[in-house]
Amino acid sequence: MGFLTDIPATRIPTDKAAVFVIPAFDVVLEVQQLFREEKLTEWEKLDTALKMLVKNEWNLKLFSANEKAELLNEIYNRCISMKRRPEIRKNPVPILDFEEDGEYIYASFMQDYGLDLIDMQGQLSWRKFIALFDGLSDDTKIKRVMKIRSMEMPPFNGKNQKQIQELSELKSYYALPVRGNGGQRGLDALFAALEGMAKQ
C-alpha cells in the first residue's frame, strides 16, 4: 500500500470506544505548537493534544492517562506519520519552521497550486499538506528562503566581499529563532517521547 492507495484513517477503533480523528494540517501544526509550550506538563500537553485531534472528545474520559498516550501514538502512526526519507546532509541551522514561515508557505501554495491554505483549514490533511509542500517548486518563496538558510558562506578570495556581505545579510534577515525541530522531524521526536510516556 502507498500514499495514493491508502484510505486515509479518520476512525480509530479501541477497546473503549471508536475515536474520530481530525488530521487536518492546521490542527497538527497547533499540536506541534502546544508541545513547545513550556508552562504545561507533558500530561497536560497530551490531554490537550487529544482534545484538539479527536472529534468525539467526550469519549476521551473513558481512557486512562497511559491509554491516552497510546491513543495519541496510534493517531500519529495512522494519520500523521510520513515515510522517512534519508537526509542528504544535515543542516547545522534550522531551515524551516512552519510557525515562523507561515506567510512564506501560504504564498508558495498560492503560487504553485492556487491553493488558499487558510480556506483549507480543517480540510487538508497533514499528509496531503506535506506531500504538496515537498512538491513545491524551487522558485517559490519558502523554497528560496530555505535555500538561503542552508547555503554555506563562500570562503573569502579577495574578490567576493560583496557576495559574502549580501549572503550574510540575507541569512541574517531570514534566520529562524533557535528552538526545537519543526515540521515532520519535530513531530517524529514529539511522538517518540509520547511513546515513552505510554510505556511508563
PDB file of C-alpha atoms in Angstrom:
ATOM      1  CA  MET A   1       0.000   0.000   0.000  1.00  0.00           C
ATOM      2  CA  GLY A   2       1.156   3.546  -0.619  1.00  0.00           C
ATOM      3  CA  PHE A   3       0.272   7.201  -0.360  1.00  0.00           C
ATOM      4  CA  LEU A   4      -2.094   7.136  -3.344  1.00  0.00           C
ATOM      5  CA  THR A   5      -3.771   3.847  -2.478  1.00  0.00           C
ATOM      6  CA  ASP A   6      -4.106   4.017   1.311  1.00  0.00           C
ATOM      7  CA  ILE A   7      -7.517   5.085   2.545  1.00  0.00           C
ATOM      8  CA  PRO A   8      -6.923   7.984   4.956  1.00  0.00           C
ATOM      9  CA  ALA A   9      -7.701   6.885   8.505  1.00  0.00           C
ATOM     10  CA  THR A  10     -10.038   9.137  10.452  1.00  0.00           C
ATOM     11  CA  ARG A  11     -11.659   6.461  12.643  1.00  0.00           C
ATOM     12  CA  ILE A  12      -9.594   4.556  15.172  1.00  0.00           C
ATOM     13  CA  PRO A  13     -11.312   1.645  16.915  1.00  0.00           C
ATOM     14  CA  THR A  14     -10.235   0.956  20.504  1.00  0.00           C
ATOM     15  CA  ASP A  15     -11.399  -1.358  23.290  1.00  0.00           C
ATOM     16  CA  LYS A  16     -13.112   1.588  24.981  1.00  0.00           C
ATOM     17  CA  ALA A  17     -14.724   3.419  22.059  1.00  0.00           C
ATOM     18  CA  ALA A  18     -14.197   4.422  18.454  1.00  0.00           C
ATOM     19  CA  VAL A  19     -12.306   7.669  18.113  1.00  0.00           C
ATOM     20  CA  PHE A  20     -12.802  10.021  15.171  1.00  0.00           C
ATOM     21  CA  VAL A  21      -9.695  11.996  14.270  1.00  0.00           C
ATOM     22  CA  ILE A  22      -9.271  15.427  12.692  1.00  0.00           C
ATOM     23  CA  PRO A  23      -5.887  15.029  10.934  1.00  0.00           C
ATOM     24  CA  ALA A  24      -6.014  18.468   9.282  1.00  0.00           C
ATOM     25  CA  PHE A  25      -2.687  20.221   8.746  1.00  0.00           C
ATOM     26  CA  ASP A  26      -3.663  23.244  10.843  1.00  0.00           C
ATOM     27  CA  VAL A  27      -4.643  21.044  13.796  1.00  0.00           C
ATOM     28  CA  VAL A  28      -1.355  19.128  13.585  1.00  0.00           C
ATOM     29  CA  LEU A  29       0.555  22.424  13.489  1.00  0.00           C
ATOM     30  CA  GLU A  30      -1.351  23.616  16.568  1.00  0.00           C
ATOM     31  CA  VAL A  31      -0.426  20.371  18.335  1.00  0.00           C
ATOM     32  CA  GLN A  32       3.187  20.987  17.412  1.00  0.00           C
ATOM     33  CA  GLN A  33       2.965  24.490  18.909  1.00  0.00           C
ATOM     34  CA  LEU A  34       1.338  23.047  22.013  1.00  0.00           C
ATOM     35  CA  PHE A  35       4.261  20.701  22.629  1.00  0.00           C
ATOM     36  CA  ARG A  36       6.651  23.658  22.530  1.00  0.00           C
ATOM     37  CA  GLU A  37       4.751  25.244  25.412  1.00  0.00           C
ATOM     38  CA  GLU A  38       6.990  25.109  28.473  1.00  0.00           C
ATOM     39  CA  LYS A  39       4.361  26.051  31.060  1.00  0.00           C
ATOM     40  CA  LEU A  40       2.366  22.836  30.621  1.00  0.00           C
ATOM     41  CA  THR A  41       3.316  19.404  31.932  1.00  0.00           C
ATOM     42  CA  GLU A  42       3.750  16.569  29.436  1.00  0.00           C
ATOM     43  CA  TRP A  43       0.470  15.036  30.590  1.00  0.00           C
ATOM     44  CA  GLU A  44      -1.371  18.354  30.145  1.00  0.00           C
ATOM     45  CA  LYS A  45       0.036  18.604  26.630  1.00  0.00           C
ATOM     46  CA  LEU A  46      -1.056  15.050  25.921  1.00  0.00           C
ATOM     47  CA  ASP A  47      -4.583  15.702  27.154  1.00  0.00           C
ATOM     48  CA  THR A  48      -4.914  18.967  25.232  1.00  0.00           C
ATOM     49  CA  ALA A  49      -3.475  17.444  22.052  1.00  0.00           C
ATOM     50  CA  LEU A  50      -6.063  14.669  22.127  1.00  0.00           C
ATOM     51  CA  LYS A  51      -8.874  17.182  22.615  1.00  0.00           C
ATOM     52  CA  MET A  52      -7.595  19.041  19.548  1.00  0.00           C
ATOM     53  CA  LEU A  53      -7.214  15.941  17.374  1.00  0.00           C
ATOM     54  CA  VAL A  54     -10.304  13.963  18.388  1.00  0.00           C
ATOM     55  CA  LYS A  55     -13.709  14.978  17.065  1.00  0.00           C
ATOM     56  CA  ASN A  56     -15.711  12.993  19.651  1.00  0.00           C
ATOM     57  CA  GLU A  57     -13.565  14.132  22.574  1.00  0.00           C
ATOM     58  CA  TRP A  58     -16.189  13.155  25.179  1.00  0.00           C
ATOM     59  CA  ASN A  59     -15.034   9.550  24.687  1.00  0.00           C
ATOM     60  CA  LEU A  60     -11.594  10.503  25.996  1.00  0.00           C
ATOM     61  CA  LYS A  61     -12.972  10.362  29.552  1.00  0.00           C
ATOM     62  CA  LEU A  62     -13.027   6.581  29.181  1.00  0.00           C
ATOM     63  CA  PHE A  63      -9.240   6.370  28.785  1.00  0.00           C
ATOM     64  CA  SER A  64      -6.576   6.279  31.492  1.00  0.00           C
ATOM     65  CA  ALA A  65      -3.505   8.516  31.156  1.00  0.00           C
ATOM     66  CA  ASN A  66      -1.393   5.681  29.718  1.00  0.00           C
ATOM     67  CA  GLU A  67      -4.180   4.686  27.336  1.00  0.00           C
ATOM     68  CA  LYS A  68      -4.364   8.304  26.167  1.00  0.00           C
ATOM     69  CA  ALA A  69      -0.642   8.264  25.409  1.00  0.00           C
ATOM     70  CA  GLU A  70      -1.113   5.030  23.453  1.00  0.00           C
ATOM     71  CA  LEU A  71      -4.086   6.541  21.619  1.00  0.00           C
ATOM     72  CA  LEU A  72      -2.114   9.627  20.635  1.00  0.00           C
ATOM     73  CA  ASN A  73       0.644   7.386  19.316  1.00  0.00           C
ATOM     74  CA  GLU A  74      -1.924   5.430  17.330  1.00  0.00           C
ATOM     75  CA  ILE A  75      -3.293   8.678  15.868  1.00  0.00           C
ATOM     76  CA  TYR A  76       0.244   9.684  14.952  1.00  0.00           C
ATOM     77  CA  ASN A  77       1.022   6.359  13.284  1.00  0.00           C
ATOM     78  CA  ARG A  78      -2.223   6.203  11.325  1.00  0.00           C
ATOM     79  CA  CYS A  79      -2.861   9.847  10.456  1.00  0.00           C
ATOM     80  CA  ILE A  80       0.304  11.931  10.779  1.00  0.00           C
ATOM     81  CA  SER A  81       3.471   9.882  10.374  1.00  0.00           C
ATOM     82  CA  MET A  82       5.131  10.082   6.972  1.00  0.00           C
ATOM     83  CA  LYS A  83       7.547   7.769   5.210  1.00  0.00           C
ATOM     84  CA  ARG A  84      11.068   8.709   6.255  1.00  0.00           C
ATOM     85  CA  ARG A  85      13.484   9.681   3.549  1.00  0.00           C
ATOM     86  CA  PRO A  86      17.226   9.728   4.108  1.00  0.00           C
ATOM     87  CA  GLU A  87      18.770  13.131   4.712  1.00  0.00           C
ATOM     88  CA  ILE A  88      21.224  14.184   2.038  1.00  0.00           C
ATOM     89  CA  ARG A  89      23.126  16.318   4.511  1.00  0.00           C
ATOM     90  CA  LYS A  90      22.177  17.619   7.906  1.00  0.00           C
ATOM     91  CA  ASN A  91      21.996  21.374   8.246  1.00  0.00           C
ATOM     92  CA  PRO A  92      23.630  22.781  11.376  1.00  0.00           C
ATOM     93  CA  VAL A  93      20.993  25.545  11.463  1.00  0.00           C
ATOM     94  CA  PRO A  94      17.231  25.132  11.117  1.00  0.00           C
ATOM     95  CA  ILE A  95      15.966  25.922   7.634  1.00  0.00           C
ATOM     96  CA  LEU A  96      12.210  25.561   8.194  1.00  0.00           C
ATOM     97  CA  ASP A  97       9.715  26.390  10.904  1.00  0.00           C
ATOM     98  CA  PHE A  98       6.061  26.037   9.968  1.00  0.00           C
ATOM     99  CA  GLU A  99       5.019  28.626  12.548  1.00  0.00           C
ATOM    100  CA  GLU A 100       7.603  31.288  11.698  1.00  0.00           C
ATOM    101  CA  ASP A 101       7.405  30.653   7.948  1.00  0.00           C
ATOM    102  CA  GLY A 102       3.616  30.648   7.720  1.00  0.00           C
ATOM    103  CA  GLU A 103       3.373  33.596   5.321  1.00  0.00           C
ATOM    104  CA  TYR A 104       6.038  32.186   3.012  1.00  0.00           C
ATOM    105  CA  ILE A 105       4.312  28.803   2.947  1.00  0.00           C
ATOM    106  CA  TYR A 106       0.926  30.395   2.310  1.00  0.00           C
ATOM    107  CA  ALA A 107       2.307  32.439  -0.600  1.00  0.00           C
ATOM    108  CA  SER A 108       4.096  29.399  -2.018  1.00  0.00           C
ATOM    109  CA  PHE A 109       0.962  27.238  -2.039  1.00  0.00           C
ATOM    110  CA  MET A 110      -0.938  30.044  -3.745  1.00  0.00           C
ATOM    111  CA  GLN A 111       1.844  30.459  -6.311  1.00  0.00           C
ATOM    112  CA  ASP A 112       2.237  26.790  -7.234  1.00  0.00           C
ATOM    113  CA  TYR A 113      -1.219  25.334  -6.625  1.00  0.00           C
ATOM    114  CA  GLY A 114      -3.605  28.277  -6.389  1.00  0.00           C
ATOM    115  CA  LEU A 115      -4.473  26.787  -3.005  1.00  0.00           C
ATOM    116  CA  ASP A 116      -5.541  29.087  -0.173  1.00  0.00           C
ATOM    117  CA  LEU A 117      -4.317  27.328   2.965  1.00  0.00           C
ATOM    118  CA  ILE A 118      -6.488  29.479   5.209  1.00  0.00           C
ATOM    119  CA  ASP A 119      -9.579  28.309   3.324  1.00  0.00           C
ATOM    120  CA  MET A 120      -8.298  24.722   3.579  1.00  0.00           C
ATOM    121  CA  GLN A 121      -8.046  24.708   7.382  1.00  0.00           C
ATOM    122  CA  GLY A 122      -9.874  21.717   8.804  1.00  0.00           C
ATOM    123  CA  GLN A 123      -9.996  20.087   5.351  1.00  0.00           C
ATOM    124  CA  LEU A 124      -6.499  19.443   4.004  1.00  0.00           C
ATOM    125  CA  SER A 125      -4.890  16.534   5.850  1.00  0.00           C
ATOM    126  CA  TRP A 126      -1.373  16.734   7.262  1.00  0.00           C
ATOM    127  CA  ARG A 127      -0.099  14.053   4.897  1.00  0.00           C
ATOM    128  CA  LYS A 128      -1.500  15.813   1.828  1.00  0.00           C
ATOM    129  CA  PHE A 129      -0.109  19.111   3.086  1.00  0.00           C
ATOM    130  CA  ILE A 130       3.379  17.621   3.477  1.00  0.00           C
ATOM    131  CA  ALA A 131       3.212  15.939   0.063  1.00  0.00           C
ATOM    132  CA  LEU A 132       2.265  19.258  -1.542  1.00  0.00           C
ATOM    133  CA  PHE A 133       4.887  21.110   0.480  1.00  0.00           C
ATOM    134  CA  ASP A 134       7.604  18.706  -0.641  1.00  0.00           C
ATOM    135  CA  GLY A 135       6.466  19.208  -4.240  1.00  0.00           C
ATOM    136  CA  LEU A 136       6.730  22.996  -4.199  1.00  0.00           C
ATOM    137  CA  SER A 137       8.907  24.339  -6.988  1.00  0.00           C
ATOM    138  CA  ASP A 138      12.289  25.877  -6.271  1.00  0.00           C
ATOM    139  CA  ASP A 139      11.124  29.348  -7.285  1.00  0.00           C
ATOM    140  CA  THR A 140       8.510  29.572  -4.513  1.00  0.00           C
ATOM    141  CA  LYS A 141       9.220  31.926  -1.641  1.00  0.00           C
ATOM    142  CA  ILE A 142       9.605  29.242   1.025  1.00  0.00           C
ATOM    143  CA  LYS A 143      11.972  27.145  -1.088  1.00  0.00           C
ATOM    144  CA  ARG A 144      14.105  30.210  -1.865  1.00  0.00           C
ATOM    145  CA  VAL A 145      14.206  31.127   1.836  1.00  0.00           C
ATOM    146  CA  MET A 146      15.142  27.563   2.799  1.00  0.00           C
ATOM    147  CA  LYS A 147      17.915  27.605   0.211  1.00  0.00           C
ATOM    148  CA  ILE A 148      19.322  30.863   1.606  1.00  0.00           C
ATOM    149  CA  ARG A 149      19.280  29.431   5.132  1.00  0.00           C
ATOM    150  CA  SER A 150      21.084  26.279   4.036  1.00  0.00           C
ATOM    151  CA  MET A 151      23.756  27.970   1.912  1.00  0.00           C
ATOM    152  CA  GLU A 152      27.295  27.913   3.209  1.00  0.00           C
ATOM    153  CA  MET A 153      29.272  31.124   3.228  1.00  0.00           C
ATOM    154  CA  PRO A 154      31.871  31.037   0.465  1.00  0.00           C
ATOM    155  CA  PRO A 155      35.486  31.434   1.574  1.00  0.00           C
ATOM    156  CA  PHE A 156      36.863  34.923   1.043  1.00  0.00           C
ATOM    157  CA  ASN A 157      39.072  35.080  -2.056  1.00  0.00           C
ATOM    158  CA  GLY A 158      39.745  38.815  -2.219  1.00  0.00           C
ATOM    159  CA  LYS A 159      37.131  39.409  -4.928  1.00  0.00           C
ATOM    160  CA  ASN A 160      33.882  38.169  -3.403  1.00  0.00           C
ATOM    161  CA  GLN A 161      33.438  40.510  -0.443  1.00  0.00           C
ATOM    162  CA  LYS A 162      30.181  41.919  -1.874  1.00  0.00           C
ATOM    163  CA  GLN A 163      28.778  38.411  -2.475  1.00  0.00           C
ATOM    164  CA  ILE A 164      29.648  37.369   1.086  1.00  0.00           C
ATOM    165  CA  GLN A 165      28.105  40.524   2.527  1.00  0.00           C
ATOM    166  CA  GLU A 166      24.881  40.101   0.520  1.00  0.00           C
ATOM    167  CA  LEU A 167      24.524  36.455   1.520  1.00  0.00           C
ATOM    168  CA  SER A 168      25.302  37.297   5.139  1.00  0.00           C
ATOM    169  CA  GLU A 169      22.565  39.949   5.147  1.00  0.00           C
ATOM    170  CA  LEU A 170      20.057  37.555   3.569  1.00  0.00           C
ATOM    171  CA  LYS A 171      20.909  34.796   6.055  1.00  0.00           C
ATOM    172  CA  SER A 172      20.540  37.244   8.917  1.00  0.00           C
ATOM    173  CA  TYR A 173      17.204  38.526   7.595  1.00  0.00           C
ATOM    174  CA  TYR A 174      15.736  35.038   7.146  1.00  0.00           C
ATOM    175  CA  ALA A 175      17.314  33.416  10.217  1.00  0.00           C
ATOM    176  CA  LEU A 176      14.962  31.436  12.423  1.00  0.00           C
ATOM    177  CA  PRO A 177      14.863  31.698  16.197  1.00  0.00           C
ATOM    178  CA  VAL A 178      16.723  28.836  17.824  1.00  0.00           C
ATOM    179  CA  ARG A 179      14.351  26.256  19.269  1.00  0.00           C
ATOM    180  CA  GLY A 180      13.223  22.659  18.779  1.00  0.00           C
ATOM    181  CA  ASN A 181      12.721  20.934  15.467  1.00  0.00           C
ATOM    182  CA  GLY A 182       9.899  21.952  13.197  1.00  0.00           C
ATOM    183  CA  GLY A 183       7.992  20.065  10.550  1.00  0.00           C
ATOM    184  CA  GLN A 184       7.714  16.312  10.292  1.00  0.00           C
ATOM    185  CA  ARG A 185      11.010  15.631  12.102  1.00  0.00           C
ATOM    186  CA  GLY A 186       9.802  17.667  15.052  1.00  0.00           C
ATOM    187  CA  LEU A 187       6.606  15.650  15.112  1.00  0.00           C
ATOM    188  CA  ASP A 188       8.594  12.417  14.925  1.00  0.00           C
ATOM    189  CA  ALA A 189      10.589  13.448  18.003  1.00  0.00           C
ATOM    190  CA  LEU A 190       7.467  14.616  19.778  1.00  0.00           C
ATOM    191  CA  PHE A 191       5.623  11.344  19.300  1.00  0.00           C
ATOM    192  CA  ALA A 192       8.689   9.286  20.137  1.00  0.00           C
ATOM    193  CA  ALA A 193       8.563  10.998  23.539  1.00  0.00           C
ATOM    194  CA  LEU A 194       4.877  10.144  23.812  1.00  0.00           C
ATOM    195  CA  GLU A 195       5.620   6.522  23.089  1.00  0.00           C
ATOM    196  CA  GLY A 196       7.948   6.535  26.081  1.00  0.00           C
ATOM    197  CA  MET A 197       5.181   8.027  28.228  1.00  0.00           C
ATOM    198  CA  ALA A 198       2.778   5.288  27.160  1.00  0.00           C
ATOM    199  CA  LYS A 199       5.205   2.614  28.335  1.00  0.00           C
ATOM    200  CA  GLN A 200       5.603   4.085  31.829  1.00  0.00           C
TER     201      GLN A 200
END
